[in-house]
Short mmCIF file of N, CA and C in Angstrom, two decimals:
data_model
loop_
_atom_site.label_atom_id
_atom_site.label_comp_id
_atom_site.label_asym_id
_atom_site.label_seq_id
_atom_site.Cartn_x
_atom_site.Cartn_y
_atom_site.Cartn_z
N MET A 1 85.60 104.72 86.95
CA MET A 1 86.98 104.26 86.98
C MET A 1 87.00 102.74 87.13
N LYS A 2 87.84 102.10 86.36
CA LYS A 2 87.97 100.65 86.40
C LYS A 2 88.61 100.20 87.70
N GLU A 3 88.04 99.18 88.33
CA GLU A 3 88.62 98.63 89.55
C GLU A 3 89.83 97.79 89.21
N GLU A 4 90.90 97.93 89.93
CA GLU A 4 92.08 97.11 89.72
C GLU A 4 92.83 96.99 91.04
N ASN A 5 93.56 95.90 91.18
CA ASN A 5 94.38 95.73 92.37
C ASN A 5 95.80 96.17 92.04
N ILE A 6 96.09 97.42 92.33
CA ILE A 6 97.38 97.97 91.98
C ILE A 6 98.53 97.30 92.71
N TYR A 7 98.24 96.64 93.82
CA TYR A 7 99.30 96.00 94.59
C TYR A 7 99.80 94.73 93.92
N ASN A 8 99.14 94.28 92.85
CA ASN A 8 99.63 93.12 92.11
C ASN A 8 100.93 93.45 91.37
N TYR A 9 101.16 94.71 91.06
CA TYR A 9 102.32 95.07 90.27
C TYR A 9 103.07 96.30 90.77
N CYS A 10 102.66 96.88 91.86
CA CYS A 10 103.29 98.12 92.31
C CYS A 10 103.56 98.06 93.81
N HIS A 11 104.81 98.21 94.17
CA HIS A 11 105.21 98.26 95.58
C HIS A 11 105.94 99.58 95.80
N ILE A 12 105.59 100.27 96.86
CA ILE A 12 106.19 101.57 97.15
C ILE A 12 106.85 101.51 98.51
N ALA A 13 108.06 102.00 98.56
CA ALA A 13 108.79 102.13 99.82
C ALA A 13 109.50 103.47 99.80
N GLY A 14 109.79 104.00 100.96
CA GLY A 14 110.48 105.28 101.00
C GLY A 14 111.34 105.42 102.23
N ARG A 15 112.33 106.26 102.10
CA ARG A 15 113.23 106.56 103.21
C ARG A 15 113.86 107.91 102.94
N THR A 16 113.98 108.72 103.97
CA THR A 16 114.69 109.99 103.81
C THR A 16 115.95 109.96 104.65
N ASP A 17 116.89 110.78 104.27
CA ASP A 17 118.16 110.85 104.99
C ASP A 17 118.57 112.31 105.08
N ILE A 18 119.00 112.72 106.24
CA ILE A 18 119.39 114.11 106.46
C ILE A 18 120.67 114.48 105.69
N GLY A 19 121.50 113.48 105.39
CA GLY A 19 122.75 113.76 104.69
C GLY A 19 123.80 114.31 105.63
N CYS A 20 124.90 114.75 105.06
CA CYS A 20 126.04 115.21 105.86
C CYS A 20 126.07 116.72 106.08
N LYS A 21 125.31 117.48 105.28
CA LYS A 21 125.43 118.93 105.31
C LYS A 21 124.34 119.64 106.10
N ARG A 22 123.23 119.01 106.36
CA ARG A 22 122.08 119.68 106.96
C ARG A 22 121.96 119.40 108.46
N GLN A 23 121.33 120.34 109.16
CA GLN A 23 121.05 120.18 110.59
C GLN A 23 119.69 119.53 110.83
N ALA A 24 118.78 119.69 109.85
CA ALA A 24 117.42 119.16 110.01
C ALA A 24 116.97 118.54 108.69
N ASN A 25 116.12 117.55 108.79
CA ASN A 25 115.55 116.91 107.61
C ASN A 25 114.27 117.65 107.23
N GLU A 26 114.24 118.21 106.05
CA GLU A 26 113.08 118.97 105.58
C GLU A 26 112.27 118.20 104.54
N ASP A 27 112.49 116.90 104.44
CA ASP A 27 111.79 116.06 103.46
C ASP A 27 110.44 115.59 103.99
N SER A 28 109.51 115.40 103.08
CA SER A 28 108.24 114.75 103.39
C SER A 28 107.89 113.85 102.22
N MET A 29 107.21 112.75 102.54
CA MET A 29 106.77 111.86 101.47
C MET A 29 105.49 111.19 101.89
N GLY A 30 104.81 110.68 100.91
CA GLY A 30 103.58 109.96 101.20
C GLY A 30 103.19 109.09 100.03
N ASN A 31 102.44 108.06 100.32
CA ASN A 31 101.82 107.27 99.26
C ASN A 31 100.43 106.91 99.74
N PHE A 32 99.48 107.03 98.83
CA PHE A 32 98.09 106.87 99.23
C PHE A 32 97.24 106.54 98.01
N GLU A 33 96.18 105.78 98.27
CA GLU A 33 95.20 105.50 97.23
C GLU A 33 94.24 106.68 97.17
N THR A 34 93.93 107.12 95.95
CA THR A 34 92.99 108.21 95.74
C THR A 34 92.01 107.81 94.64
N ILE A 35 91.01 108.64 94.42
CA ILE A 35 90.08 108.35 93.33
C ILE A 35 90.75 108.48 91.97
N ASN A 36 91.94 109.09 91.91
CA ASN A 36 92.69 109.23 90.67
C ASN A 36 93.73 108.14 90.48
N GLY A 37 93.89 107.25 91.45
CA GLY A 37 94.88 106.19 91.36
C GLY A 37 95.78 106.20 92.58
N LEU A 38 96.77 105.34 92.56
CA LEU A 38 97.75 105.28 93.64
C LEU A 38 98.77 106.39 93.43
N ALA A 39 98.98 107.21 94.44
CA ALA A 39 99.90 108.34 94.34
C ALA A 39 101.10 108.11 95.25
N ALA A 40 102.25 108.51 94.77
CA ALA A 40 103.47 108.54 95.58
C ALA A 40 104.10 109.91 95.36
N VAL A 41 104.42 110.60 96.45
CA VAL A 41 104.95 111.95 96.36
C VAL A 41 106.15 112.09 97.29
N VAL A 42 107.16 112.80 96.80
CA VAL A 42 108.34 113.14 97.60
C VAL A 42 108.55 114.64 97.45
N CYS A 43 108.69 115.32 98.58
CA CYS A 43 108.93 116.76 98.59
C CYS A 43 110.15 117.05 99.45
N ASP A 44 111.01 117.90 98.96
CA ASP A 44 112.24 118.28 99.67
C ASP A 44 112.13 119.76 99.99
N GLY A 45 111.88 120.06 101.27
CA GLY A 45 111.82 121.45 101.70
C GLY A 45 113.11 122.15 101.35
N MET A 46 113.00 123.38 100.90
CA MET A 46 114.18 124.09 100.42
C MET A 46 115.11 124.40 101.58
N GLY A 47 116.28 123.78 101.52
CA GLY A 47 117.28 123.95 102.57
C GLY A 47 117.70 125.40 102.73
N GLY A 48 117.83 125.80 103.96
CA GLY A 48 118.24 127.17 104.24
C GLY A 48 117.09 128.16 104.21
N HIS A 49 115.92 127.74 103.81
CA HIS A 49 114.76 128.63 103.78
C HIS A 49 113.89 128.35 105.01
N VAL A 50 113.31 129.40 105.55
CA VAL A 50 112.44 129.27 106.71
C VAL A 50 111.27 128.36 106.36
N GLY A 51 111.02 127.39 107.19
CA GLY A 51 109.83 126.57 107.02
C GLY A 51 109.90 125.51 105.95
N GLY A 52 111.09 125.08 105.54
CA GLY A 52 111.21 124.04 104.51
C GLY A 52 110.47 122.77 104.87
N ALA A 53 110.57 122.35 106.12
CA ALA A 53 109.87 121.14 106.57
C ALA A 53 108.36 121.35 106.52
N THR A 54 107.92 122.55 106.89
CA THR A 54 106.49 122.86 106.82
C THR A 54 106.00 122.85 105.38
N ALA A 55 106.78 123.45 104.48
CA ALA A 55 106.39 123.50 103.07
C ALA A 55 106.26 122.10 102.48
N SER A 56 107.22 121.23 102.76
CA SER A 56 107.17 119.89 102.18
C SER A 56 105.99 119.09 102.75
N ARG A 57 105.71 119.25 104.04
CA ARG A 57 104.57 118.56 104.65
C ARG A 57 103.26 119.07 104.07
N LEU A 58 103.12 120.39 103.96
CA LEU A 58 101.91 120.97 103.37
C LEU A 58 101.69 120.48 101.95
N ALA A 59 102.76 120.37 101.19
CA ALA A 59 102.65 119.92 99.80
C ALA A 59 102.10 118.50 99.72
N VAL A 60 102.64 117.60 100.53
CA VAL A 60 102.16 116.21 100.53
C VAL A 60 100.69 116.17 100.92
N GLU A 61 100.32 116.90 101.97
CA GLU A 61 98.92 116.92 102.42
C GLU A 61 97.99 117.50 101.35
N ALA A 62 98.41 118.58 100.71
CA ALA A 62 97.57 119.22 99.69
C ALA A 62 97.39 118.31 98.48
N ILE A 63 98.45 117.64 98.08
CA ILE A 63 98.36 116.73 96.93
C ILE A 63 97.41 115.58 97.25
N HIS A 64 97.54 115.02 98.45
CA HIS A 64 96.64 113.93 98.85
C HIS A 64 95.19 114.39 98.80
N GLY A 65 94.91 115.51 99.44
CA GLY A 65 93.54 116.02 99.46
C GLY A 65 93.01 116.34 98.07
N PHE A 66 93.85 116.93 97.24
CA PHE A 66 93.41 117.29 95.89
C PHE A 66 93.08 116.05 95.07
N LEU A 67 93.98 115.07 95.07
CA LEU A 67 93.77 113.88 94.25
C LEU A 67 92.59 113.05 94.72
N ASP A 68 92.21 113.21 95.97
CA ASP A 68 91.06 112.47 96.48
C ASP A 68 89.77 113.28 96.37
N GLY A 69 89.86 114.52 95.91
CA GLY A 69 88.70 115.39 95.88
C GLY A 69 87.97 115.46 94.56
N GLN A 70 88.67 115.25 93.45
CA GLN A 70 88.04 115.36 92.14
C GLN A 70 88.71 114.40 91.18
N TYR A 71 87.90 113.66 90.41
CA TYR A 71 88.44 112.70 89.45
C TYR A 71 88.75 113.40 88.13
N TYR A 72 89.90 113.08 87.56
CA TYR A 72 90.32 113.59 86.26
C TYR A 72 90.45 112.43 85.29
N GLU A 73 89.88 112.58 84.10
CA GLU A 73 90.02 111.55 83.06
C GLU A 73 91.49 111.36 82.69
N ASP A 74 92.22 112.47 82.56
CA ASP A 74 93.62 112.42 82.17
C ASP A 74 94.50 112.50 83.42
N PRO A 75 95.22 111.43 83.73
CA PRO A 75 96.08 111.45 84.93
C PRO A 75 97.14 112.55 84.89
N ARG A 76 97.59 112.90 83.69
CA ARG A 76 98.60 113.97 83.57
C ARG A 76 98.02 115.30 84.03
N GLU A 77 96.77 115.56 83.69
CA GLU A 77 96.12 116.79 84.15
C GLU A 77 95.96 116.77 85.67
N ALA A 78 95.61 115.62 86.22
CA ALA A 78 95.48 115.50 87.68
C ALA A 78 96.79 115.83 88.36
N ILE A 79 97.90 115.35 87.81
CA ILE A 79 99.22 115.62 88.40
C ILE A 79 99.53 117.11 88.38
N GLY A 80 99.36 117.74 87.22
CA GLY A 80 99.65 119.17 87.11
C GLY A 80 98.81 120.01 88.05
N GLU A 81 97.53 119.69 88.14
CA GLU A 81 96.62 120.43 89.02
C GLU A 81 96.93 120.17 90.49
N ALA A 82 97.31 118.94 90.83
CA ALA A 82 97.64 118.61 92.22
C ALA A 82 98.89 119.36 92.67
N ILE A 83 99.89 119.43 91.81
CA ILE A 83 101.11 120.16 92.16
C ILE A 83 100.80 121.65 92.29
N ASP A 84 99.95 122.18 91.43
CA ASP A 84 99.55 123.58 91.54
C ASP A 84 98.80 123.82 92.86
N ALA A 85 97.96 122.87 93.26
CA ALA A 85 97.24 123.00 94.54
C ALA A 85 98.22 123.02 95.71
N ALA A 86 99.28 122.23 95.61
CA ALA A 86 100.31 122.23 96.67
C ALA A 86 100.98 123.59 96.75
N ASN A 87 101.28 124.18 95.60
CA ASN A 87 101.89 125.51 95.59
C ASN A 87 100.97 126.53 96.26
N LYS A 88 99.69 126.48 95.92
CA LYS A 88 98.73 127.42 96.51
C LYS A 88 98.62 127.22 98.02
N ALA A 89 98.67 125.98 98.48
CA ALA A 89 98.59 125.71 99.93
C ALA A 89 99.78 126.31 100.66
N ILE A 90 100.96 126.19 100.07
CA ILE A 90 102.17 126.75 100.70
C ILE A 90 102.09 128.27 100.73
N LEU A 91 101.69 128.88 99.61
CA LEU A 91 101.58 130.34 99.56
C LEU A 91 100.54 130.85 100.56
N HIS A 92 99.42 130.14 100.68
CA HIS A 92 98.38 130.54 101.63
C HIS A 92 98.90 130.49 103.06
N GLN A 93 99.59 129.42 103.41
CA GLN A 93 100.12 129.29 104.77
C GLN A 93 101.14 130.39 105.07
N ALA A 94 101.96 130.72 104.09
CA ALA A 94 102.95 131.79 104.28
C ALA A 94 102.27 133.14 104.45
N MET A 95 101.11 133.30 103.83
CA MET A 95 100.39 134.56 103.96
C MET A 95 99.80 134.71 105.36
N ILE A 96 99.28 133.62 105.92
CA ILE A 96 98.67 133.73 107.25
C ILE A 96 99.69 133.57 108.38
N GLN A 97 100.88 133.08 108.06
CA GLN A 97 101.98 132.99 109.04
C GLN A 97 103.21 133.66 108.43
N PRO A 98 103.32 134.97 108.56
CA PRO A 98 104.41 135.71 107.91
C PRO A 98 105.81 135.19 108.23
N GLU A 99 105.97 134.55 109.40
CA GLU A 99 107.30 134.02 109.73
C GLU A 99 107.70 132.87 108.81
N LEU A 100 106.75 132.34 108.04
CA LEU A 100 107.04 131.25 107.10
C LEU A 100 107.22 131.74 105.67
N GLN A 101 107.15 133.05 105.46
CA GLN A 101 107.34 133.57 104.10
C GLN A 101 108.71 133.16 103.59
N GLY A 102 108.74 132.76 102.35
CA GLY A 102 109.98 132.29 101.74
C GLY A 102 110.15 130.79 101.80
N MET A 103 109.24 130.09 102.50
CA MET A 103 109.37 128.64 102.54
C MET A 103 109.04 128.07 101.16
N GLY A 104 109.66 126.94 100.84
CA GLY A 104 109.42 126.32 99.54
C GLY A 104 109.80 124.86 99.57
N SER A 105 109.55 124.20 98.46
CA SER A 105 109.83 122.78 98.37
C SER A 105 109.92 122.36 96.91
N THR A 106 110.71 121.34 96.66
CA THR A 106 110.63 120.65 95.38
C THR A 106 109.55 119.59 95.50
N CYS A 107 109.19 118.97 94.39
CA CYS A 107 108.14 117.96 94.44
C CYS A 107 108.25 117.01 93.25
N VAL A 108 108.14 115.73 93.52
CA VAL A 108 107.93 114.74 92.46
C VAL A 108 106.68 113.95 92.82
N LEU A 109 105.85 113.71 91.83
CA LEU A 109 104.58 113.03 92.04
C LEU A 109 104.41 111.95 90.99
N LEU A 110 104.17 110.74 91.44
CA LEU A 110 103.86 109.62 90.56
C LEU A 110 102.43 109.21 90.80
N LEU A 111 101.73 108.93 89.73
CA LEU A 111 100.34 108.49 89.83
C LEU A 111 100.20 107.21 89.02
N VAL A 112 99.76 106.15 89.68
CA VAL A 112 99.60 104.85 89.03
C VAL A 112 98.12 104.64 88.75
N ARG A 113 97.82 104.45 87.46
CA ARG A 113 96.43 104.18 87.06
C ARG A 113 96.44 103.31 85.81
N ASP A 114 95.53 102.36 85.77
CA ASP A 114 95.39 101.47 84.61
C ASP A 114 96.72 100.82 84.23
N SER A 115 97.45 100.38 85.23
CA SER A 115 98.73 99.68 85.04
C SER A 115 99.79 100.55 84.36
N LYS A 116 99.69 101.87 84.53
CA LYS A 116 100.68 102.79 83.98
C LYS A 116 101.09 103.77 85.07
N VAL A 117 102.33 104.26 84.98
CA VAL A 117 102.85 105.23 85.94
C VAL A 117 103.03 106.57 85.23
N TYR A 118 102.40 107.60 85.76
CA TYR A 118 102.49 108.95 85.23
C TYR A 118 103.33 109.78 86.20
N ILE A 119 104.14 110.70 85.66
CA ILE A 119 105.13 111.41 86.48
C ILE A 119 105.08 112.91 86.22
N GLY A 120 105.13 113.68 87.32
CA GLY A 120 105.26 115.12 87.23
C GLY A 120 106.20 115.63 88.30
N HIS A 121 106.80 116.81 88.07
CA HIS A 121 107.75 117.33 89.07
C HIS A 121 107.95 118.83 88.94
N VAL A 122 108.46 119.40 90.02
CA VAL A 122 108.87 120.79 90.09
C VAL A 122 110.15 120.82 90.92
N GLY A 123 111.18 121.50 90.42
CA GLY A 123 112.43 121.62 91.17
C GLY A 123 113.47 120.63 90.70
N ASP A 124 114.36 120.25 91.62
CA ASP A 124 115.46 119.37 91.24
C ASP A 124 115.43 118.00 91.92
N SER A 125 114.30 117.63 92.50
CA SER A 125 114.15 116.26 92.97
C SER A 125 113.89 115.40 91.74
N ARG A 126 114.47 114.22 91.71
CA ARG A 126 114.49 113.42 90.49
C ARG A 126 113.72 112.12 90.60
N VAL A 127 113.33 111.62 89.43
CA VAL A 127 112.75 110.29 89.30
C VAL A 127 113.68 109.48 88.40
N TYR A 128 114.02 108.30 88.88
CA TYR A 128 114.86 107.38 88.11
C TYR A 128 114.07 106.10 87.83
N LEU A 129 114.33 105.52 86.68
CA LEU A 129 113.78 104.20 86.35
C LEU A 129 114.92 103.20 86.43
N ILE A 130 114.74 102.20 87.27
CA ILE A 130 115.73 101.13 87.39
C ILE A 130 115.11 99.89 86.76
N ARG A 131 115.73 99.44 85.67
CA ARG A 131 115.17 98.31 84.94
C ARG A 131 116.32 97.57 84.24
N ASN A 132 116.28 96.25 84.34
CA ASN A 132 117.29 95.41 83.68
C ASN A 132 118.71 95.84 84.05
N ARG A 133 118.91 96.13 85.32
CA ARG A 133 120.22 96.51 85.86
C ARG A 133 120.76 97.82 85.30
N CYS A 134 119.87 98.64 84.76
CA CYS A 134 120.24 99.96 84.25
C CYS A 134 119.44 101.02 84.99
N ILE A 135 120.07 102.17 85.21
CA ILE A 135 119.41 103.30 85.87
C ILE A 135 119.31 104.43 84.86
N LYS A 136 118.08 104.94 84.68
CA LYS A 136 117.85 106.02 83.74
C LYS A 136 117.12 107.15 84.45
N GLN A 137 117.67 108.36 84.37
CA GLN A 137 117.00 109.53 84.94
C GLN A 137 115.86 109.93 84.02
N LEU A 138 114.64 110.02 84.58
CA LEU A 138 113.46 110.34 83.77
C LEU A 138 113.10 111.82 83.78
N THR A 139 113.44 112.51 84.86
CA THR A 139 113.10 113.93 84.97
C THR A 139 114.33 114.78 84.71
N LYS A 140 114.08 116.01 84.33
CA LYS A 140 115.16 116.96 84.09
C LYS A 140 115.03 118.07 85.12
N ASP A 141 116.11 118.37 85.83
CA ASP A 141 116.09 119.38 86.89
C ASP A 141 115.61 120.73 86.37
N HIS A 142 114.86 121.42 87.20
CA HIS A 142 114.54 122.82 86.96
C HIS A 142 115.63 123.61 87.69
N SER A 143 116.76 123.77 87.05
CA SER A 143 117.90 124.40 87.70
C SER A 143 118.67 125.27 86.71
N TYR A 144 119.47 126.16 87.27
CA TYR A 144 120.29 127.05 86.46
C TYR A 144 121.28 126.25 85.61
N VAL A 145 121.95 125.27 86.22
CA VAL A 145 122.95 124.52 85.45
C VAL A 145 122.29 123.64 84.39
N GLN A 146 121.11 123.10 84.65
CA GLN A 146 120.42 122.31 83.62
C GLN A 146 120.06 123.19 82.43
N MET A 147 119.69 124.44 82.71
CA MET A 147 119.41 125.38 81.64
C MET A 147 120.66 125.60 80.78
N LEU A 148 121.83 125.72 81.44
CA LEU A 148 123.08 125.88 80.70
C LEU A 148 123.41 124.63 79.89
N VAL A 149 123.15 123.46 80.45
CA VAL A 149 123.37 122.20 79.71
C VAL A 149 122.46 122.16 78.49
N ASP A 150 121.20 122.51 78.67
CA ASP A 150 120.23 122.49 77.56
C ASP A 150 120.63 123.46 76.45
N MET A 151 121.27 124.57 76.82
CA MET A 151 121.71 125.56 75.83
C MET A 151 123.06 125.19 75.22
N GLY A 152 123.66 124.10 75.67
CA GLY A 152 124.94 123.67 75.13
C GLY A 152 126.14 124.41 75.70
N GLN A 153 125.95 125.15 76.79
CA GLN A 153 127.03 125.93 77.39
C GLN A 153 127.81 125.15 78.44
N LEU A 154 127.24 124.04 78.92
CA LEU A 154 127.91 123.17 79.89
C LEU A 154 127.65 121.73 79.51
N THR A 155 128.59 120.86 79.86
CA THR A 155 128.34 119.42 79.76
C THR A 155 127.71 118.96 81.08
N ASN A 156 127.15 117.76 81.08
CA ASN A 156 126.60 117.21 82.33
C ASN A 156 127.69 117.10 83.39
N GLU A 157 128.89 116.74 82.96
CA GLU A 157 130.00 116.60 83.91
C GLU A 157 130.38 117.96 84.51
N GLN A 158 130.42 119.01 83.69
CA GLN A 158 130.73 120.34 84.20
C GLN A 158 129.63 120.83 85.15
N ALA A 159 128.39 120.48 84.85
CA ALA A 159 127.26 120.90 85.68
C ALA A 159 127.37 120.34 87.09
N GLU A 160 127.90 119.12 87.23
CA GLU A 160 128.03 118.49 88.54
C GLU A 160 128.92 119.28 89.49
N HIS A 161 129.85 120.05 88.95
CA HIS A 161 130.82 120.77 89.79
C HIS A 161 130.67 122.29 89.69
N HIS A 162 129.64 122.74 89.02
CA HIS A 162 129.43 124.17 88.83
C HIS A 162 129.08 124.83 90.17
N PRO A 163 129.60 126.05 90.44
CA PRO A 163 129.31 126.70 91.73
C PRO A 163 127.82 127.01 91.94
N ARG A 164 127.03 127.04 90.88
CA ARG A 164 125.59 127.33 91.02
C ARG A 164 124.74 126.08 90.80
N LYS A 165 125.32 124.90 91.04
CA LYS A 165 124.62 123.64 90.75
C LYS A 165 123.37 123.44 91.61
N ASN A 166 123.27 124.08 92.75
CA ASN A 166 122.11 123.90 93.63
C ASN A 166 121.05 124.98 93.47
N GLU A 167 121.21 125.84 92.48
CA GLU A 167 120.27 126.94 92.27
C GLU A 167 119.11 126.46 91.39
N ILE A 168 117.92 126.37 91.97
CA ILE A 168 116.78 125.89 91.20
C ILE A 168 115.99 127.05 90.59
N THR A 169 115.32 126.77 89.48
CA THR A 169 114.59 127.81 88.75
C THR A 169 113.08 127.68 88.88
N ASN A 170 112.62 126.64 89.54
CA ASN A 170 111.18 126.48 89.77
C ASN A 170 110.98 125.63 91.02
N ALA A 171 109.99 125.97 91.80
CA ALA A 171 109.72 125.24 93.05
C ALA A 171 108.34 125.61 93.56
N LEU A 172 107.84 124.81 94.48
CA LEU A 172 106.62 125.15 95.20
C LEU A 172 106.93 126.28 96.17
N GLY A 173 105.97 127.17 96.36
CA GLY A 173 106.16 128.29 97.28
C GLY A 173 106.52 129.58 96.57
N ILE A 174 106.47 129.56 95.25
CA ILE A 174 106.78 130.73 94.43
C ILE A 174 105.48 131.24 93.83
N ALA A 175 105.20 132.53 94.01
CA ALA A 175 103.93 133.09 93.54
C ALA A 175 103.76 132.91 92.03
N ASN A 176 104.84 133.03 91.29
CA ASN A 176 104.75 132.88 89.83
C ASN A 176 105.37 131.55 89.38
N MET A 177 105.09 130.49 90.14
CA MET A 177 105.62 129.17 89.80
C MET A 177 105.19 128.80 88.39
N LYS A 178 106.15 128.29 87.62
CA LYS A 178 105.81 127.78 86.29
C LYS A 178 105.06 126.46 86.47
N PRO A 179 104.22 126.09 85.52
CA PRO A 179 103.51 124.81 85.66
C PRO A 179 104.49 123.65 85.83
N ALA A 180 104.05 122.64 86.55
CA ALA A 180 104.86 121.44 86.74
C ALA A 180 105.17 120.81 85.38
N THR A 181 106.33 120.18 85.30
CA THR A 181 106.64 119.37 84.13
C THR A 181 105.99 118.01 84.33
N VAL A 182 105.10 117.65 83.43
CA VAL A 182 104.45 116.34 83.48
C VAL A 182 104.92 115.57 82.25
N LEU A 183 105.54 114.42 82.48
CA LEU A 183 106.06 113.65 81.35
C LEU A 183 104.91 113.22 80.45
N PRO A 184 105.08 113.38 79.13
CA PRO A 184 103.99 113.06 78.21
C PRO A 184 103.67 111.57 78.11
N ASP A 185 104.67 110.73 78.32
CA ASP A 185 104.48 109.29 78.18
C ASP A 185 104.48 108.61 79.54
N ALA A 186 103.54 107.72 79.73
CA ALA A 186 103.48 106.93 80.96
C ALA A 186 104.51 105.80 80.89
N ILE A 187 104.91 105.33 82.05
CA ILE A 187 105.83 104.20 82.16
C ILE A 187 105.00 102.95 82.42
N LEU A 188 105.34 101.88 81.75
CA LEU A 188 104.67 100.61 81.99
C LEU A 188 105.49 99.81 82.99
N PRO A 189 104.92 99.51 84.16
CA PRO A 189 105.67 98.72 85.14
C PRO A 189 105.94 97.32 84.61
N GLU A 190 107.09 96.80 84.97
CA GLU A 190 107.41 95.41 84.65
C GLU A 190 108.31 94.86 85.73
N ALA A 191 108.33 93.57 85.86
CA ALA A 191 109.15 92.93 86.89
C ALA A 191 110.62 93.21 86.64
N GLY A 192 111.37 93.38 87.74
CA GLY A 192 112.82 93.60 87.63
C GLY A 192 113.08 95.03 87.70
#
């Protein structure tokens, strides 16, 4: 792997907020250097599910360990496999602690390598690109309403107010989790 100083062009900061509707914050996040590049991960424990905070914490820890354990030539493959490892870690913990069965989390993972940013996700946590005073959503929610939008049955505006807008169709902690969506094109960081 080529040596590079990723801090010359990449700064990571994070903050979570409990919001107005929840009693507890079930979010976890982390950023760390790994043999696969600089990783940044945000996981949102599934609200209302037992162990959401545990699931999101386990996901961040599993992703960190996975990305530091084996080098992948293709960063996109590393992302998909790391998210799958997080799912397996959550399922394993739920198996040995039955009181945590049903816990889950969304996940977004960014991996910076060779001056490019690679992105993967599961659930409805989003990645936005802010550039030149414009905000662009890069990920597409794994949700019931997004499926309806994709089929042309709802507009984006209707989806925002739909009674099932918070129903996700894929997440960590599901035995038959679909593979993570990994964006095919990397983002090139630039100032601004």
